[in-house]
PDB file of C-alpha atoms in Angstrom:
ATOM      1  CA  UNK A   1      98.503 254.927 -67.745  1.00 83.00           C
ATOM      2  CA  UNK A   2     101.968 255.643 -70.022  1.00 93.00           C
ATOM      3  CA  UNK A   3     102.277 256.161 -73.496  1.00 95.00           C
ATOM      4  CA  UNK A   4     104.778 253.441 -73.890  1.00 96.00           C
ATOM      5  CA  UNK A   5     102.066 251.248 -71.944  1.00 96.00           C
ATOM      6  CA  UNK A   6      99.040 252.677 -74.426  1.00 97.00           C
ATOM      7  CA  UNK A   7     101.817 251.154 -77.407  1.00 98.00           C
ATOM      8  CA  UNK A   8     101.723 248.268 -76.102  1.00 97.00           C
ATOM      9  CA  UNK A   9      98.256 247.771 -76.352  1.00 97.00           C
ATOM     10  CA  UNK A  10      97.604 249.065 -79.743  1.00 98.00           C
ATOM     11  CA  UNK A  11      96.197 245.334 -82.010  1.00 96.00           C
ATOM     12  CA  UNK A  12      98.703 244.343 -84.775  1.00 95.00           C
ATOM     13  CA  UNK A  13      95.887 245.527 -86.949  1.00 94.00           C
ATOM     14  CA  UNK A  14      97.228 248.989 -86.264  1.00 96.00           C
ATOM     15  CA  UNK A  15     100.818 248.687 -85.080  1.00 96.00           C
ATOM     16  CA  UNK A  16     101.208 246.874 -88.451  1.00 95.00           C
ATOM     17  CA  UNK A  17      99.654 249.339 -91.150  1.00 94.00           C
ATOM     18  CA  UNK A  18     102.660 251.685 -92.668  1.00 93.00           C
ATOM     19  CA  UNK A  19     100.364 254.822 -91.219  1.00 94.00           C
ATOM     20  CA  UNK A  20     102.034 253.473 -87.878  1.00 96.00           C
ATOM     21  CA  UNK A  21     105.235 254.917 -88.835  1.00 96.00           C
ATOM     22  CA  UNK A  22     104.189 258.342 -88.472  1.00 96.00           C
ATOM     23  CA  UNK A  23     104.881 259.209 -84.744  1.00 97.00           C
ATOM     24  CA  UNK A  24     102.283 262.215 -85.270  1.00 97.00           C
ATOM     25  CA  UNK A  25      99.586 259.861 -85.873  1.00 98.00           C
ATOM     26  CA  UNK A  26     100.050 257.644 -82.647  1.00 98.00           C
ATOM     27  CA  UNK A  27      99.905 260.572 -80.744  1.00 98.00           C
ATOM     28  CA  UNK A  28      96.952 261.407 -82.716  1.00 99.00           C
ATOM     29  CA  UNK A  29      95.255 258.016 -81.850  1.00 98.00           C
ATOM     30  CA  UNK A  30      96.600 258.028 -78.477  1.00 98.00           C
ATOM     31  CA  UNK A  31      94.938 261.959 -78.010  1.00 98.00           C
ATOM     32  CA  UNK A  32      91.187 260.227 -78.654  1.00 98.00           C
ATOM     33  CA  UNK A  33      91.796 257.090 -77.005  1.00 98.00           C
ATOM     34  CA  UNK A  34      92.607 258.862 -73.671  1.00 98.00           C
ATOM     35  CA  UNK A  35      90.501 261.690 -74.218  1.00 98.00           C
ATOM     36  CA  UNK A  36      87.080 259.461 -74.350  1.00 97.00           C
ATOM     37  CA  UNK A  37      87.489 259.430 -70.356  1.00 96.00           C
ATOM     38  CA  UNK A  38      87.137 262.863 -70.689  1.00 98.00           C
ATOM     39  CA  UNK A  39      84.428 263.095 -73.039  1.00 98.00           C
ATOM     40  CA  UNK A  40      82.362 261.027 -70.569  1.00 98.00           C
ATOM     41  CA  UNK A  41      82.688 263.522 -67.741  1.00 97.00           C
ATOM     42  CA  UNK A  42      82.240 266.404 -69.605  1.00 98.00           C
ATOM     43  CA  UNK A  43      79.220 264.493 -70.793  1.00 98.00           C
ATOM     44  CA  UNK A  44      77.413 264.269 -67.525  1.00 97.00           C
ATOM     45  CA  UNK A  45      76.778 267.895 -67.198  1.00 96.00           C
ATOM     46  CA  UNK A  46      74.088 269.088 -69.081  1.00 96.00           C
ATOM     47  CA  UNK A  47      76.007 272.619 -69.945  1.00 95.00           C
ATOM     48  CA  UNK A  48      78.644 270.933 -71.304  1.00 97.00           C
ATOM     49  CA  UNK A  49      77.009 267.908 -73.481  1.00 97.00           C
ATOM     50  CA  UNK A  50      77.855 269.476 -76.656  1.00 98.00           C
ATOM     51  CA  UNK A  51      81.157 270.748 -75.692  1.00 98.00           C
ATOM     52  CA  UNK A  52      81.739 266.435 -75.020  1.00 98.00           C
ATOM     53  CA  UNK A  53      80.566 265.843 -78.255  1.00 98.00           C
ATOM     54  CA  UNK A  54      82.711 268.369 -80.222  1.00 98.00           C
ATOM     55  CA  UNK A  55      85.635 267.305 -78.301  1.00 99.00           C
ATOM     56  CA  UNK A  56      85.172 263.595 -78.886  1.00 98.00           C
ATOM     57  CA  UNK A  57      84.296 264.109 -82.333  1.00 98.00           C
ATOM     58  CA  UNK A  58      87.724 266.541 -83.178  1.00 98.00           C
ATOM     59  CA  UNK A  59      89.754 263.585 -81.339  1.00 99.00           C
ATOM     60  CA  UNK A  60      88.866 260.905 -83.136  1.00 98.00           C
ATOM     61  CA  UNK A  61      89.233 263.453 -86.788  1.00 98.00           C
ATOM     62  CA  UNK A  62      92.804 263.696 -86.218  1.00 98.00           C
ATOM     63  CA  UNK A  63      93.650 260.007 -86.739  1.00 98.00           C
ATOM     64  CA  UNK A  64      91.127 259.421 -88.992  1.00 98.00           C
ATOM     65  CA  UNK A  65      92.033 262.159 -91.331  1.00 96.00           C
ATOM     66  CA  UNK A  66      95.673 261.347 -91.373  1.00 96.00           C
ATOM     67  CA  UNK A  67      94.712 257.956 -91.438  1.00 96.00           C
ATOM     68  CA  UNK A  68      92.602 258.979 -95.220  1.00 94.00           C
ATOM     69  CA  UNK A  69      95.090 261.255 -96.543  1.00 91.00           C
ATOM     70  CA  UNK A  70      98.552 258.092 -96.074  1.00 88.00           C
ATOM     71  CA  UNK A  71      95.868 256.459 -98.376  1.00 87.00           C
ATOM     72  CA  UNK A  72      96.402 259.242-101.116  1.00 80.00           C
ATOM     73  CA  UNK A  73      99.007 260.026-103.464  1.00 75.00           C
ATOM     74  CA  UNK A  74     101.143 262.312-102.283  1.00 76.00           C
ATOM     75  CA  UNK A  75     100.402 266.234-103.184  1.00 80.00           C
ATOM     76  CA  UNK A  76      97.466 268.345-102.884  1.00 83.00           C
ATOM     77  CA  UNK A  77      94.937 265.965-102.010  1.00 85.00           C
ATOM     78  CA  UNK A  78      97.133 264.072 -99.477  1.00 88.00           C
ATOM     79  CA  UNK A  79      98.124 267.706 -97.933  1.00 90.00           C
ATOM     80  CA  UNK A  80      94.333 268.501 -98.037  1.00 93.00           C
ATOM     81  CA  UNK A  81      93.906 266.072 -95.528  1.00 95.00           C
ATOM     82  CA  UNK A  82      96.547 266.748 -92.568  1.00 94.00           C
ATOM     83  CA  UNK A  83      95.195 269.857 -92.906  1.00 96.00           C
ATOM     84  CA  UNK A  84      92.155 268.604 -92.108  1.00 97.00           C
ATOM     85  CA  UNK A  85      93.394 266.950 -89.420  1.00 98.00           C
ATOM     86  CA  UNK A  86      95.454 269.874 -88.326  1.00 98.00           C
ATOM     87  CA  UNK A  87      92.265 271.757 -88.047  1.00 98.00           C
ATOM     88  CA  UNK A  88      90.932 268.637 -85.859  1.00 98.00           C
ATOM     89  CA  UNK A  89      94.091 269.570 -83.477  1.00 99.00           C
ATOM     90  CA  UNK A  90      93.515 273.149 -82.886  1.00 98.00           C
ATOM     91  CA  UNK A  91      89.822 272.458 -82.764  1.00 99.00           C
ATOM     92  CA  UNK A  92      90.491 269.796 -79.785  1.00 99.00           C
ATOM     93  CA  UNK A  93      92.831 271.715 -77.897  1.00 98.00           C
ATOM     94  CA  UNK A  94      90.279 274.790 -78.273  1.00 98.00           C
ATOM     95  CA  UNK A  95      87.362 272.450 -76.644  1.00 98.00           C
ATOM     96  CA  UNK A  96      89.514 271.502 -74.200  1.00 98.00           C
ATOM     97  CA  UNK A  97      90.152 275.501 -72.936  1.00 98.00           C
ATOM     98  CA  UNK A  98      86.511 275.508 -73.197  1.00 97.00           C
ATOM     99  CA  UNK A  99      86.379 272.434 -70.515  1.00 98.00           C
ATOM    100  CA  UNK A 100      88.536 273.995 -68.156  1.00 97.00           C
ATOM    101  CA  UNK A 101      86.073 274.956 -65.562  1.00 96.00           C
ATOM    102  CA  UNK A 102      85.215 270.940 -65.602  1.00 97.00           C
ATOM    103  CA  UNK A 103      88.332 269.469 -65.520  1.00 97.00           C
ATOM    104  CA  UNK A 104      90.972 268.837 -63.650  1.00 97.00           C
ATOM    105  CA  UNK A 105      94.020 271.469 -63.842  1.00 96.00           C
ATOM    106  CA  UNK A 106      96.528 268.641 -64.762  1.00 96.00           C
ATOM    107  CA  UNK A 107      94.040 266.897 -67.435  1.00 97.00           C
ATOM    108  CA  UNK A 108      93.873 270.214 -68.760  1.00 97.00           C
ATOM    109  CA  UNK A 109      97.099 270.701 -68.760  1.00 96.00           C
ATOM    110  CA  UNK A 110      98.640 267.715 -70.477  1.00 97.00           C
ATOM    111  CA  UNK A 111      95.565 267.479 -72.820  1.00 98.00           C
ATOM    112  CA  UNK A 112      96.249 270.934 -74.294  1.00 97.00           C
ATOM    113  CA  UNK A 113     100.012 270.213 -74.333  1.00 97.00           C
ATOM    114  CA  UNK A 114      99.198 267.288 -76.409  1.00 98.00           C
ATOM    115  CA  UNK A 115      97.059 268.881 -78.724  1.00 98.00           C
ATOM    116  CA  UNK A 116      99.973 271.757 -79.165  1.00 97.00           C
ATOM    117  CA  UNK A 117     102.570 268.701 -79.723  1.00 97.00           C
ATOM    118  CA  UNK A 118     100.377 267.057 -82.299  1.00 98.00           C
ATOM    119  CA  UNK A 119      99.707 270.287 -84.027  1.00 98.00           C
ATOM    120  CA  UNK A 120     103.437 271.849 -83.936  1.00 96.00           C
ATOM    121  CA  UNK A 121     104.205 268.198 -86.266  1.00 96.00           C
ATOM    122  CA  UNK A 122     101.742 268.487 -88.768  1.00 96.00           C
ATOM    123  CA  UNK A 123     101.977 272.032 -89.474  1.00 94.00           C
ATOM    124  CA  UNK A 124     105.126 271.118 -91.419  1.00 91.00           C
ATOM    125  CA  UNK A 125     104.127 268.294 -93.174  1.00 90.00           C
ATOM    126  CA  UNK A 126     101.441 270.164 -95.590  1.00 88.00           C
ATOM    127  CA  UNK A 127     104.082 272.149 -97.472  1.00 82.00           C
ATOM    128  CA  UNK A 128     106.368 269.245 -97.942  1.00 79.00           C
ATOM    129  CA  UNK A 129     102.806 267.361-100.019  1.00 81.00           C
ATOM    130  CA  UNK A 130     102.091 271.018-101.615  1.00 75.00           C
ATOM    131  CA  UNK A 131     103.829 273.037-104.631  1.00 62.00           C
ATOM    132  CA  UNK A 132     103.010 276.468-102.904  1.00 47.00           C
ATOM    133  CA  UNK A 133     104.096 276.693 -99.234  1.00 41.00           C
ATOM    134  CA  UNK A 134     101.428 277.086 -96.178  1.00 43.00           C
ATOM    135  CA  UNK A 135      98.609 279.577 -96.329  1.00 48.00           C
ATOM    136  CA  UNK A 136      99.112 280.789 -93.088  1.00 50.00           C
ATOM    137  CA  UNK A 137     102.065 282.229 -91.224  1.00 53.00           C
ATOM    138  CA  UNK A 138     104.398 279.652 -90.003  1.00 58.00           C
ATOM    139  CA  UNK A 139     104.452 279.234 -86.215  1.00 60.00           C
ATOM    140  CA  UNK A 140     107.372 278.063 -83.961  1.00 69.00           C
ATOM    141  CA  UNK A 141     105.524 275.796 -80.487  1.00 66.00           C
ATOM    142  CA  UNK A 142     107.133 275.745 -77.928  1.00 65.00           C
ATOM    143  CA  UNK A 143     106.298 272.928 -75.789  1.00 62.00           C
ATOM    144  CA  UNK A 144     108.522 273.079 -72.125  1.00 62.00           C
ATOM    145  CA  UNK A 145     109.360 269.593 -71.340  1.00 58.00           C
ATOM    146  CA  UNK A 146     108.122 270.148 -67.652  1.00 60.00           C
ATOM    147  CA  UNK A 147     104.942 270.718 -68.636  1.00 61.00           C
ATOM    148  CA  UNK A 148     104.484 268.214 -70.859  1.00 66.00           C
ATOM    149  CA  UNK A 149     105.896 264.530 -71.323  1.00 73.00           C
ATOM    150  CA  UNK A 150     104.932 261.434 -73.033  1.00 76.00           C
ATOM    151  CA  UNK A 151     106.807 259.625 -70.253  1.00 76.00           C
ATOM    152  CA  UNK A 152     104.331 260.654 -67.374  1.00 76.00           C
ATOM    153  CA  UNK A 153     101.326 259.086 -66.340  1.00 80.00           C
ATOM    154  CA  UNK A 154      98.148 260.200 -68.237  1.00 81.00           C
ATOM    155  CA  UNK A 155      95.873 261.932 -65.752  1.00 80.00           C
ATOM    156  CA  UNK A 156      92.257 261.308 -65.924  1.00 78.00           C
ATOM    157  CA  UNK A 157      89.675 262.564 -63.096  1.00 72.00           C
TER     158      UNK A 157
END
């Protein structure tokens, strides 16, 4: 499955909502959907059960926090939910890294690339919602197009 194919499967109840216009929301929702297969695989190994649970929660939390924050008025309240989504994206990337001994290298590379892209999109959104700058140093996230592409097939185990 490719990202473009996945987009066609999302029901109008989701795509007709104004939040659908945010690419970062679409990518976060996509990450949660494709990550489910990774969670199933990890959950089959007793030592990875807690990792699977945490990965599942953090993946789903990315889009859920964006949805709740988008429903708030602009400002610090909305920024708080974007920060939560950012934390979940970083957490997801971390759980994927911890899953590197179980997941195939191409799956790991794709998922870490996707979560890094989400992080890079969320980070600049926060200062726009706050009167003060973000509380951490700005970091540039470079994603090599040869490493991560939304046009490629999504690898699964």
